[in-house]
Amino acid sequence: MKIVRVQDIIGTEREVSGPGWTSRRMLLKKDGMGFSFHETIIPAGAELNLWYKHHLEAVYCVAGNGTITDKATGETHEISDGTLYALDKHDQHTLRGGTEDMRLICAFNPPVTGSEVHDEDGAYLPDTSED
Ligand code: 9YT
């Protein structure tokens, strides 16, 4: 059994930030669960264009507020405590922070390894490492 506490991740290599996001990688591929599990903070007012071409992602909001726009349909959905979005079609999307920092709990299938970089489309490249 593994016990992971977010306070032990903050300030380590498992806490990663980019423009408009900070993510604490609580479980990565190497943790052997078959998915990765993240706490992501989106600051108020941030705007992120994302497209996980090679991953499925479910995201559950537990605090704060914001919106997600589905770029395929142009539809925008409100996000607040208790809202989950599932990117079941590798959906291209824009995530916007609202009036309060959003705290999101995210799971990725296949798991993120931790060494991905966002490409020019906001995607992560596929994992080509050996298991
Ligand atoms: C909100 C969202 O897509 N979070 C994903 C996790 C983050 N991009 C990471 O850990 O790299």
PDB file of C-alpha atoms and ligand atoms in Angstrom:
ATOM      1  CA  MET A   1       0.000   0.000   0.000  1.00  0.00           C
ATOM      2  CA  LYS A   2       1.119   3.519  -0.736  1.00  0.00           C
ATOM      3  CA  ILE A   3       0.107   6.598   1.245  1.00  0.00           C
ATOM      4  CA  VAL A   4       0.677   9.898  -0.577  1.00  0.00           C
ATOM      5  CA  ARG A   5       0.205  13.289   1.042  1.00  0.00           C
ATOM      6  CA  VAL A   6       0.076  16.364  -1.128  1.00  0.00           C
ATOM      7  CA  GLN A   7       2.096  18.353   1.399  1.00  0.00           C
ATOM      8  CA  ASP A   8       4.997  15.943   0.825  1.00  0.00           C
ATOM      9  CA  ILE A   9       4.834  16.577  -2.958  1.00  0.00           C
ATOM     10  CA  ILE A  10       4.781  20.366  -2.879  1.00  0.00           C
ATOM     11  CA  GLY A  11       8.251  21.674  -3.726  1.00  0.00           C
ATOM     12  CA  THR A  12       9.512  18.341  -5.139  1.00  0.00           C
ATOM     13  CA  GLU A  13       9.956  17.212  -8.761  1.00  0.00           C
ATOM     14  CA  ARG A  14       6.373  15.868  -8.604  1.00  0.00           C
ATOM     15  CA  GLU A  15       5.067  19.420  -8.415  1.00  0.00           C
ATOM     16  CA  VAL A  16       5.158  20.927 -11.895  1.00  0.00           C
ATOM     17  CA  SER A  17       4.009  24.348 -13.073  1.00  0.00           C
ATOM     18  CA  GLY A  18       3.376  25.931 -16.438  1.00  0.00           C
ATOM     19  CA  PRO A  19       1.668  29.151 -17.506  1.00  0.00           C
ATOM     20  CA  GLY A  20      -1.744  29.048 -15.798  1.00  0.00           C
ATOM     21  CA  TRP A  21      -1.401  25.721 -13.955  1.00  0.00           C
ATOM     22  CA  THR A  22       0.354  23.904 -11.153  1.00  0.00           C
ATOM     23  CA  SER A  23       0.070  20.139 -10.901  1.00  0.00           C
ATOM     24  CA  ARG A  24       1.013  17.795  -8.093  1.00  0.00           C
ATOM     25  CA  ARG A  25       1.541  14.339  -9.525  1.00  0.00           C
ATOM     26  CA  MET A  26       0.360  12.073  -6.713  1.00  0.00           C
ATOM     27  CA  LEU A  27       0.588   8.886  -8.785  1.00  0.00           C
ATOM     28  CA  LEU A  28       2.631   8.470 -11.967  1.00  0.00           C
ATOM     29  CA  LYS A  29       3.152   5.563 -14.365  1.00  0.00           C
ATOM     30  CA  LYS A  30       6.015   4.276 -12.230  1.00  0.00           C
ATOM     31  CA  ASP A  31       3.624   3.875  -9.302  1.00  0.00           C
ATOM     32  CA  GLY A  32       2.116   0.967 -11.223  1.00  0.00           C
ATOM     33  CA  MET A  33      -1.604   1.727 -10.921  1.00  0.00           C
ATOM     34  CA  GLY A  34      -2.392   1.850 -14.661  1.00  0.00           C
ATOM     35  CA  PHE A  35      -3.468   5.486 -14.390  1.00  0.00           C
ATOM     36  CA  SER A  36      -1.909   8.662 -13.054  1.00  0.00           C
ATOM     37  CA  PHE A  37      -3.556  10.857 -10.439  1.00  0.00           C
ATOM     38  CA  HIS A  38      -2.968  14.568 -10.069  1.00  0.00           C
ATOM     39  CA  GLU A  39      -4.095  17.588  -8.096  1.00  0.00           C
ATOM     40  CA  THR A  40      -4.056  20.576 -10.428  1.00  0.00           C
ATOM     41  CA  ILE A  41      -4.542  24.192  -9.392  1.00  0.00           C
ATOM     42  CA  ILE A  42      -5.806  26.636 -12.034  1.00  0.00           C
ATOM     43  CA  PRO A  43      -5.450  30.204 -10.780  1.00  0.00           C
ATOM     44  CA  ALA A  44      -8.366  32.627 -11.080  1.00  0.00           C
ATOM     45  CA  GLY A  45      -8.434  34.204 -14.532  1.00  0.00           C
ATOM     46  CA  ALA A  46      -6.009  31.735 -16.173  1.00  0.00           C
ATOM     47  CA  GLU A  47      -6.653  30.457 -19.721  1.00  0.00           C
ATOM     48  CA  LEU A  48      -5.263  27.147 -20.958  1.00  0.00           C
ATOM     49  CA  ASN A  49      -5.631  25.522 -24.357  1.00  0.00           C
ATOM     50  CA  LEU A  50      -5.253  21.777 -23.967  1.00  0.00           C
ATOM     51  CA  TRP A  51      -5.523  18.697 -26.146  1.00  0.00           C
ATOM     52  CA  TYR A  52      -4.557  15.331 -24.711  1.00  0.00           C
ATOM     53  CA  LYS A  53      -4.369  13.528 -28.036  1.00  0.00           C
ATOM     54  CA  HIS A  54      -2.836  10.406 -26.549  1.00  0.00           C
ATOM     55  CA  HIS A  55      -4.539  10.240 -23.159  1.00  0.00           C
ATOM     56  CA  LEU A  56      -8.041  10.020 -21.697  1.00  0.00           C
ATOM     57  CA  GLU A  57      -8.546  12.302 -18.717  1.00  0.00           C
ATOM     58  CA  ALA A  58     -11.220  12.692 -16.030  1.00  0.00           C
ATOM     59  CA  VAL A  59     -11.147  15.864 -13.951  1.00  0.00           C
ATOM     60  CA  TYR A  60     -13.158  16.464 -10.771  1.00  0.00           C
ATOM     61  CA  CYS A  61     -13.418  19.953  -9.286  1.00  0.00           C
ATOM     62  CA  VAL A  62     -13.349  20.103  -5.494  1.00  0.00           C
ATOM     63  CA  ALA A  63     -12.919  23.866  -4.989  1.00  0.00           C
ATOM     64  CA  GLY A  64     -13.033  27.178  -6.817  1.00  0.00           C
ATOM     65  CA  ASN A  65     -14.669  27.793 -10.171  1.00  0.00           C
ATOM     66  CA  GLY A  66     -14.036  28.166 -13.874  1.00  0.00           C
ATOM     67  CA  THR A  67     -15.253  27.016 -17.263  1.00  0.00           C
ATOM     68  CA  ILE A  68     -14.379  24.517 -19.954  1.00  0.00           C
ATOM     69  CA  THR A  69     -15.048  25.130 -23.641  1.00  0.00           C
ATOM     70  CA  ASP A  70     -15.334  22.168 -25.999  1.00  0.00           C
ATOM     71  CA  LYS A  71     -13.586  23.400 -29.118  1.00  0.00           C
ATOM     72  CA  ALA A  72     -15.435  20.925 -31.346  1.00  0.00           C
ATOM     73  CA  THR A  73     -18.872  22.312 -30.453  1.00  0.00           C
ATOM     74  CA  GLY A  74     -18.027  25.747 -29.052  1.00  0.00           C
ATOM     75  CA  GLU A  75     -20.050  24.874 -25.937  1.00  0.00           C
ATOM     76  CA  THR A  76     -18.879  26.299 -22.605  1.00  0.00           C
ATOM     77  CA  HIS A  77     -19.655  24.545 -19.315  1.00  0.00           C
ATOM     78  CA  GLU A  78     -19.411  25.984 -15.806  1.00  0.00           C
ATOM     79  CA  ILE A  79     -17.111  24.141 -13.411  1.00  0.00           C
ATOM     80  CA  SER A  80     -17.423  24.312  -9.608  1.00  0.00           C
ATOM     81  CA  ASP A  81     -17.135  22.025  -6.581  1.00  0.00           C
ATOM     82  CA  GLY A  82     -18.793  18.746  -7.559  1.00  0.00           C
ATOM     83  CA  THR A  83     -18.358  19.011 -11.354  1.00  0.00           C
ATOM     84  CA  LEU A  84     -16.513  16.318 -13.301  1.00  0.00           C
ATOM     85  CA  TYR A  85     -15.488  16.509 -16.932  1.00  0.00           C
ATOM     86  CA  ALA A  86     -14.294  13.474 -18.858  1.00  0.00           C
ATOM     87  CA  LEU A  87     -12.293  13.980 -22.044  1.00  0.00           C
ATOM     88  CA  ASP A  88     -13.517  10.733 -23.565  1.00  0.00           C
ATOM     89  CA  LYS A  89     -12.917  11.819 -27.156  1.00  0.00           C
ATOM     90  CA  HIS A  90      -9.463  13.341 -26.711  1.00  0.00           C
ATOM     91  CA  ASP A  91     -11.417  16.593 -26.786  1.00  0.00           C
ATOM     92  CA  GLN A  92      -9.621  19.779 -27.674  1.00  0.00           C
ATOM     93  CA  HIS A  93     -10.581  22.256 -24.966  1.00  0.00           C
ATOM     94  CA  THR A  94     -10.001  25.601 -23.308  1.00  0.00           C
ATOM     95  CA  LEU A  95      -9.930  25.645 -19.524  1.00  0.00           C
ATOM     96  CA  ARG A  96     -10.469  29.003 -17.851  1.00  0.00           C
ATOM     97  CA  GLY A  97     -10.008  29.905 -14.223  1.00  0.00           C
ATOM     98  CA  GLY A  98     -12.967  31.792 -12.724  1.00  0.00           C
ATOM     99  CA  THR A  99     -13.098  34.185  -9.796  1.00  0.00           C
ATOM    100  CA  GLU A 100     -11.412  31.776  -7.350  1.00  0.00           C
ATOM    101  CA  ASP A 101      -8.506  29.370  -7.862  1.00  0.00           C
ATOM    102  CA  MET A 102      -9.807  25.999  -9.046  1.00  0.00           C
ATOM    103  CA  ARG A 103      -8.643  22.799  -7.364  1.00  0.00           C
ATOM    104  CA  LEU A 104      -8.991  19.842  -9.706  1.00  0.00           C
ATOM    105  CA  ILE A 105      -8.388  16.149  -9.136  1.00  0.00           C
ATOM    106  CA  CYS A 106      -7.346  14.462 -12.391  1.00  0.00           C
ATOM    107  CA  ALA A 107      -6.806  10.888 -13.575  1.00  0.00           C
ATOM    108  CA  PHE A 108      -5.044  10.001 -16.836  1.00  0.00           C
ATOM    109  CA  ASN A 109      -5.216   6.775 -18.828  1.00  0.00           C
ATOM    110  CA  PRO A 110      -2.582   5.810 -19.942  1.00  0.00           C
ATOM    111  CA  PRO A 111      -0.688   7.161 -16.950  1.00  0.00           C
ATOM    112  CA  VAL A 112       1.493  10.229 -17.284  1.00  0.00           C
ATOM    113  CA  THR A 113       5.169   9.344 -16.798  1.00  0.00           C
ATOM    114  CA  GLY A 114       6.154  12.787 -15.523  1.00  0.00           C
ATOM    115  CA  SER A 115       8.574  13.545 -18.344  1.00  0.00           C
ATOM    116  CA  GLU A 116       6.001  14.628 -20.972  1.00  0.00           C
ATOM    117  CA  VAL A 117       6.091  18.122 -22.379  1.00  0.00           C
ATOM    118  CA  HIS A 118       3.119  19.930 -23.868  1.00  0.00           C
ATOM    119  CA  ASP A 119       3.548  20.164 -27.647  1.00  0.00           C
ATOM    120  CA  GLU A 120       2.447  23.111 -29.749  1.00  0.00           C
ATOM    121  CA  ASP A 121      -1.173  21.888 -29.660  1.00  0.00           C
ATOM    122  CA  GLY A 122      -1.272  21.660 -25.848  1.00  0.00           C
ATOM    123  CA  ALA A 123      -0.950  17.853 -26.070  1.00  0.00           C
ATOM    124  CA  TYR A 124       1.398  15.453 -24.380  1.00  0.00           C
ATOM    125  CA  LEU A 125       3.365  13.238 -26.699  1.00  0.00           C
ATOM    126  CA  PRO A 126       2.724   9.500 -26.304  1.00  0.00           C
ATOM    127  CA  ASP A 127       4.815   7.567 -23.817  1.00  0.00           C
ATOM    128  CA  THR A 128       7.352   5.480 -25.734  1.00  0.00           C
ATOM    129  CA  SER A 129       9.299   4.272 -22.708  1.00  0.00           C
ATOM    130  CA  GLU A 130       9.543   0.547 -21.893  1.00  0.00           C
ATOM    131  CA  ASP A 131       7.450  -0.705 -18.985  1.00  0.00           C
TER     132      ASP A 131
HETATM  133  C1  9YT B   1      -6.517  20.091 -15.573  1.00  0.00           C
HETATM  134  C2  9YT B   1      -5.562  19.160 -16.255  1.00  0.00           C
HETATM  135  O1  9YT B   1      -5.665  18.866 -17.420  1.00  0.00           O
HETATM  136  N1  9YT B   1      -4.623  18.652 -15.455  1.00  0.00           N
HETATM  137  C3  9YT B   1      -3.668  17.750 -15.978  1.00  0.00           C
HETATM  138  C4  9YT B   1      -2.492  17.526 -15.152  1.00  0.00           C
HETATM  139  C5  9YT B   1      -1.327  18.360 -15.556  1.00  0.00           C
HETATM  140  N2  9YT B   1      -1.383  18.827 -16.904  1.00  0.00           N
HETATM  141  C6  9YT B   1      -0.037  17.594 -15.317  1.00  0.00           C
HETATM  142  O2  9YT B   1       0.157  16.975 -14.268  1.00  0.00           O
HETATM  143  O3  9YT B   1       0.792  17.655 -16.217  1.00  0.00           O
END
